[in-house]
């Protein structure tokens, strides 16, 4: 199996730990959806479980991993109709955890979406991690660390999946992806796949950019008009905030002569018009208002009010 693009450092770390027989009892693999948690764990397993610990692809263990039939892998997943992983789900895997590996040198327990495990379920997991059965290694996958019990974190090695650099993304997507698309996904390959497969996203980006750019025009009521336009598509509120933040950042780069860093290269006419009468400092303050609004929108559930207030603040900077 090939090392996942952009994850060479993690692959090296595990290869060393396995060669030296120094694997930790538990690893927390932490990163937003789309960052490749499952991909890197699969690669780690291909080292750990392979007969020669080299991800050879040819041994029985590697073949079983490929076929998803490896007997030394146990996965703990949320049931599709449930919102969380409960203590019963953890009890279900208890026997597996306490039996010895049958094919490989190690046994892997993979906990998916651990951020959705209830505190009781996490405490049950903690017991297993605290009394480690020999050769059993836990991989705890989570989108965010916040809900994970401190007692679990302190007994695990936390691996934070950083955004994949541009070259890594180019290696993954090849010439298939436009440069602005690579920039837009901010190092998250899953997000790029999602954006590219979503025909609605291009239309959303066009509409939001067109609406937000009009803020710099002569109309003093623009904040209210734009807010009303965005209100019609507010089910995409996460993306709306992202799109306007990236746009404002592009305007800031434009004013600083850093055009190579601009993401929306296909929207230069909007960026030029928007930033024509603004200074770099004004663009910077507009970005800060957007970042603050983006953070606070979770607290204030009303998108329309939050967006109108934001647009008024941005307009006041102009
Ligand atoms: Zn092998």
mmCIF file of N, CA, C and O in Angstrom, residues 84-87 90 114-126 147-149 151-152:
data_model
loop_
_atom_site.group_PDB
_atom_site.id
_atom_site.type_symbol
_atom_site.label_atom_id
_atom_site.label_comp_id
_atom_site.label_asym_id
_atom_site.label_seq_id
_atom_site.Cartn_x
_atom_site.Cartn_y
_atom_site.Cartn_z
ATOM 1 N N UNK A 84 -25.440 8.597 18.842
ATOM 2 C CA UNK A 84 -24.193 8.484 19.607
ATOM 3 C C UNK A 84 -23.766 7.018 19.730
ATOM 4 O O UNK A 84 -24.526 6.103 19.418
ATOM 5 N N UNK A 85 -22.527 6.837 20.217
ATOM 6 C CA UNK A 85 -22.045 5.490 20.538
ATOM 7 C C UNK A 85 -22.306 5.292 22.027
ATOM 8 O O UNK A 85 -21.862 6.109 22.841
ATOM 9 N N UNK A 86 -23.030 4.245 22.367
ATOM 10 C CA UNK A 86 -23.400 4.036 23.764
ATOM 11 C C UNK A 86 -22.529 2.984 24.432
ATOM 12 O O UNK A 86 -21.730 2.306 23.779
ATOM 13 N N UNK A 87 -22.726 2.853 25.736
ATOM 14 C CA UNK A 87 -21.905 1.922 26.514
ATOM 15 C C UNK A 87 -22.123 0.480 26.045
ATOM 16 O O UNK A 87 -21.195 -0.337 26.052
ATOM 17 N N UNK A 90 -19.804 -0.478 23.276
ATOM 18 C CA UNK A 90 -18.445 -0.769 23.738
ATOM 19 C C UNK A 90 -18.404 -2.171 24.340
ATOM 20 O O UNK A 90 -17.469 -2.937 24.084
ATOM 21 N N UNK A 114 -15.370 8.862 17.531
ATOM 22 C CA UNK A 114 -15.310 8.790 18.997
ATOM 23 C C UNK A 114 -15.869 10.047 19.661
ATOM 24 O O UNK A 114 -16.297 10.004 20.817
ATOM 25 N N UNK A 115 -15.910 11.153 18.906
ATOM 26 C CA UNK A 115 -16.479 12.395 19.474
ATOM 27 C C UNK A 115 -17.976 12.237 19.733
ATOM 28 O O UNK A 115 -18.578 13.072 20.393
ATOM 29 N N UNK A 116 -18.570 11.172 19.161
ATOM 30 C CA UNK A 116 -20.005 10.930 19.392
ATOM 31 C C UNK A 116 -20.244 9.849 20.456
ATOM 32 O O UNK A 116 -21.374 9.411 20.640
ATOM 33 N N UNK A 117 -19.179 9.430 21.141
ATOM 34 C CA UNK A 117 -19.352 8.423 22.204
ATOM 35 C C UNK A 117 -19.797 9.123 23.491
ATOM 36 O O UNK A 117 -19.253 10.169 23.851
ATOM 37 N N UNK A 118 -20.778 8.546 24.154
ATOM 38 C CA UNK A 118 -21.264 9.140 25.407
ATOM 39 C C UNK A 118 -20.165 9.023 26.473
ATOM 40 O O UNK A 118 -19.263 8.177 26.349
ATOM 41 N N UNK A 119 -20.219 9.844 27.531
ATOM 42 C CA UNK A 119 -19.209 9.719 28.592
ATOM 43 C C UNK A 119 -19.162 8.308 29.174
ATOM 44 O O UNK A 119 -18.072 7.776 29.440
ATOM 45 N N UNK A 120 -20.333 7.654 29.309
ATOM 46 C CA UNK A 120 -20.347 6.283 29.854
ATOM 47 C C UNK A 120 -19.605 5.338 28.906
ATOM 48 O O UNK A 120 -18.823 4.477 29.339
ATOM 49 N N UNK A 121 -19.831 5.503 27.606
ATOM 50 C CA UNK A 121 -19.149 4.657 26.623
ATOM 51 C C UNK A 121 -17.643 4.919 26.668
ATOM 52 O O UNK A 121 -16.836 3.987 26.596
ATOM 53 N N UNK A 122 -17.280 6.184 26.821
ATOM 54 C CA UNK A 122 -15.840 6.517 26.869
ATOM 55 C C UNK A 122 -15.199 5.933 28.130
ATOM 56 O O UNK A 122 -14.064 5.474 28.100
ATOM 57 N N UNK A 123 -15.936 5.949 29.235
ATOM 58 C CA UNK A 123 -15.387 5.361 30.465
ATOM 59 C C UNK A 123 -15.184 3.868 30.322
ATOM 60 O O UNK A 123 -14.207 3.314 30.819
ATOM 61 N N UNK A 124 -16.103 3.220 29.579
ATOM 62 C CA UNK A 124 -15.942 1.785 29.334
ATOM 63 C C UNK A 124 -14.713 1.526 28.458
ATOM 64 O O UNK A 124 -13.969 0.567 28.678
ATOM 65 N N UNK A 125 -14.495 2.420 27.484
ATOM 66 C CA UNK A 125 -13.295 2.292 26.633
ATOM 67 C C UNK A 125 -12.041 2.512 27.468
ATOM 68 O O UNK A 125 -11.042 1.806 27.306
ATOM 69 N N UNK A 126 -12.141 3.489 28.350
ATOM 70 C CA UNK A 126 -10.985 3.833 29.190
ATOM 71 C C UNK A 126 -10.503 2.626 29.983
ATOM 72 O O UNK A 126 -9.298 2.374 30.082
ATOM 73 N N UNK A 147 -15.075 16.700 22.935
ATOM 74 C CA UNK A 147 -15.898 15.784 23.742
ATOM 75 C C UNK A 147 -15.134 14.590 24.320
ATOM 76 O O UNK A 147 -15.717 13.785 25.033
ATOM 77 N N UNK A 148 -13.874 14.443 23.985
ATOM 78 C CA UNK A 148 -13.120 13.256 24.442
ATOM 79 C C UNK A 148 -12.661 13.483 25.887
ATOM 80 O O UNK A 148 -12.107 14.538 26.218
ATOM 81 N N UNK A 149 -12.896 12.486 26.733
ATOM 82 C CA UNK A 149 -12.532 12.605 28.149
ATOM 83 C C UNK A 149 -11.028 12.825 28.304
ATOM 84 O O UNK A 149 -10.232 12.170 27.629
ATOM 85 N N UNK A 151 -9.210 11.864 30.578
ATOM 86 C CA UNK A 151 -8.545 10.630 31.029
ATOM 87 C C UNK A 151 -8.141 9.746 29.839
ATOM 88 O O UNK A 151 -7.137 9.046 29.903
ATOM 89 N N UNK A 152 -8.925 9.792 28.774
ATOM 90 C CA UNK A 152 -8.556 9.031 27.564
ATOM 91 C C UNK A 152 -7.409 9.742 26.843
ATOM 92 O O UNK A 152 -6.431 9.119 26.433
#
